[in-house]
Amino acid sequence: MALSVCVYCGSRAGDSPLFLQAAREVGVLIGQAGGRLVYGGGKVGLMGAVADAALAAGAEVLGVIPQALMAREVGHRGLTELQVVDTMHQRKLAMAEASDVFVALPGGIGTLEEIYEMWSWQQLGYHDKPVALLNVDGYYDALLEFTRISHQRGFVSQPQFEALIVDTDAPRLMQRLAGAAARATAPDDYSKL
């Protein structure tokens, strides 16, 4: 099953070469599986690395970027398709509708907001698509500890806690996402957003 994989990640490269390596590896894995990358449309940082690697591996790549960020995130003009939208909400909705699974690589505030929104939308029943973190070089360790605390303190239910797929190995994570996507049954309903 060829997947449309939504990847959230930084428009910066971060402080470890492992971050860029992971972004490139995910892009290659998407291409090798005959999948499509859906991402934020930028040409720089991890965003650019995952897109370039996916393209080089033969994947279709859909970028979605608001007009206001075209210069800031340096919109990637070499994609299969680049959608320029008016707002961040339009960007996130277009990416959600075009994707079968969601995965966050290392990134900053925007990456966290996007992956948590997809996890929240999953909990609220807007979609039944897998949501995942690729925990590269321990980047998400503290966030995962906070998530465990939120669960222990009664703010995240057991099913929702277990719904977040976490792995440190990109090929294994992609296999887990493919399996989870095959089990997803509920239709999307973004009409009430």
XYZ file of C-alpha atoms in Angstrom:
193
model
C 0.000 0.000 0.000
C 1.629 3.238 -1.158
C 1.035 5.932 1.426
C 0.792 9.695 1.353
C 3.044 10.504 4.300
C 2.704 13.898 5.943
C 6.027 14.879 7.492
C 6.286 17.758 9.944
C 9.830 18.932 10.647
C 12.023 21.945 11.165
C 12.838 24.644 8.645
C 16.228 24.600 10.364
C 18.720 21.724 10.509
C 19.203 21.659 14.288
C 22.435 20.910 16.097
C 23.032 17.285 15.107
C 23.886 15.749 11.742
C 21.607 12.877 12.784
C 18.585 15.121 12.212
C 19.449 15.744 8.547
C 20.345 12.086 8.125
C 16.939 11.023 9.466
C 15.088 13.514 7.245
C 16.890 12.201 4.169
C 16.275 8.597 5.227
C 12.534 9.205 5.617
C 12.397 10.847 2.191
C 14.204 7.905 0.595
C 11.924 5.392 2.360
C 8.827 7.178 1.059
C 10.208 7.096 -2.478
C 11.305 3.467 -2.292
C 7.817 2.466 -1.115
C 6.211 4.257 -4.065
C 4.621 6.760 -1.700
C 4.045 10.480 -1.737
C 5.504 13.044 0.640
C 3.170 15.752 1.900
C 4.928 18.535 3.792
C 5.066 22.260 4.429
C 6.653 23.240 1.114
C 9.940 24.704 2.369
C 13.346 24.322 0.716
C 15.537 24.810 3.792
C 16.419 22.840 6.919
C 14.959 19.404 7.508
C 12.009 20.350 5.306
C 14.239 20.757 2.287
C 16.235 17.625 3.109
C 13.204 15.334 3.305
C 11.733 16.797 0.106
C 14.948 16.569 -1.905
C 15.573 12.991 -0.757
C 12.004 11.943 -1.579
C 12.225 13.505 -5.031
C 15.585 11.837 -5.704
C 14.064 8.482 -4.666
C 11.203 8.885 -7.149
C 8.429 10.033 -4.827
C 5.807 12.569 -5.702
C 6.087 15.519 -3.346
C 3.243 17.866 -2.443
C 4.217 21.017 -0.587
C 1.628 23.305 0.980
C 2.758 26.741 2.105
C 1.021 30.006 3.011
C 1.875 32.984 0.826
C 3.252 34.827 3.866
C 5.854 32.080 4.405
C 7.013 31.692 0.810
C 10.048 33.910 1.416
C 10.631 33.007 5.083
C 10.620 29.216 4.585
C 11.989 29.584 1.053
C 9.240 27.813 -0.879
C 10.576 24.820 -2.832
C 9.935 25.368 -6.546
C 11.191 21.935 -7.620
C 8.338 19.857 -6.202
C 5.811 17.726 -8.027
C 3.210 20.189 -6.757
C 3.453 23.330 -4.622
C 0.154 24.687 -3.308
C 0.300 28.276 -2.083
C -2.593 29.023 0.290
C -3.747 32.081 2.200
C -3.638 30.927 5.825
C -1.971 28.449 8.169
C -5.340 26.814 8.795
C -5.766 26.203 5.060
C -2.256 24.769 4.958
C -2.854 22.322 7.795
C -6.251 21.238 6.474
C -4.924 20.687 2.936
C -2.029 18.631 4.308
C -4.375 16.573 6.504
C -6.772 15.859 3.653
C -3.924 14.795 1.347
C -2.293 12.411 3.844
C -2.734 8.843 5.055
C -0.350 9.127 8.039
C 1.377 11.885 10.021
C 4.923 11.800 11.378
C 7.014 14.432 13.136
C 10.763 14.574 12.783
C 12.714 17.003 14.978
C 11.471 20.555 14.710
C 10.410 23.576 16.690
C 7.177 25.151 17.844
C 5.430 24.767 14.485
C 6.284 21.075 14.239
C 4.965 20.439 17.742
C 1.791 22.400 17.104
C 1.117 20.526 13.861
C 1.664 16.988 15.163
C -0.279 17.682 18.349
C -3.137 19.111 16.311
C -3.296 15.919 14.224
C -3.203 13.837 17.415
C -5.988 15.998 18.869
C -8.051 15.746 15.672
C -7.618 11.965 15.851
C -8.911 11.958 19.441
C -11.888 14.112 18.442
C -12.774 11.787 15.570
C -12.004 14.082 12.652
C -9.739 11.362 11.250
C -8.578 7.830 12.036
C -5.074 8.187 10.576
C -1.902 7.144 12.428
C 0.123 9.862 14.186
C 3.797 9.308 14.994
C 7.050 10.749 16.301
C 10.461 9.749 14.968
C 12.548 10.251 18.092
C 15.947 10.999 16.557
C 18.901 11.167 18.968
C 16.582 11.475 21.980
C 15.094 14.715 20.652
C 11.579 13.945 21.894
C 12.542 12.265 25.198
C 11.401 15.187 27.373
C 8.164 15.595 25.393
C 7.432 11.894 25.772
C 8.035 12.136 29.516
C 5.580 15.046 29.669
C 3.077 12.963 27.680
C 3.467 10.120 30.176
C 2.866 12.565 33.033
C -0.241 13.934 31.270
C -1.516 10.374 30.988
C -0.667 9.501 34.598
C -2.329 12.680 35.863
C -5.559 11.892 34.013
C -5.474 14.335 31.110
C -4.681 11.854 28.320
C -6.745 8.658 28.136
C -5.150 5.242 27.827
C -6.370 4.708 24.233
C -5.126 8.126 23.137
C -1.805 7.643 24.932
C -1.342 4.346 23.118
C -2.417 5.842 19.774
C 0.760 7.936 19.444
C 3.296 5.785 17.586
C 6.884 6.443 18.661
C 10.058 4.909 17.282
C 13.765 5.678 17.008
C 14.268 3.719 13.772
C 12.922 5.224 10.534
C 12.412 1.993 8.522
C 10.643 0.325 11.441
C 8.475 3.399 12.014
C 7.443 3.487 8.353
C 6.456 -0.191 8.546
C 4.441 0.450 11.695
C 2.681 3.407 10.034
C 1.818 1.304 6.983
C 0.310 -1.373 9.220
C -1.647 1.165 11.251
C -2.911 2.906 8.100
C -4.163 -0.410 6.741
C -6.219 -0.868 9.925
C -7.734 2.645 9.857
C -11.413 2.423 9.015
C -13.209 5.624 9.955
C -13.783 8.174 7.181
C -12.345 11.651 7.566
C -14.713 14.396 8.663
C -13.034 17.801 8.684
C -16.321 19.600 8.032
C -16.691 20.889 11.603
C -13.191 22.365 11.932
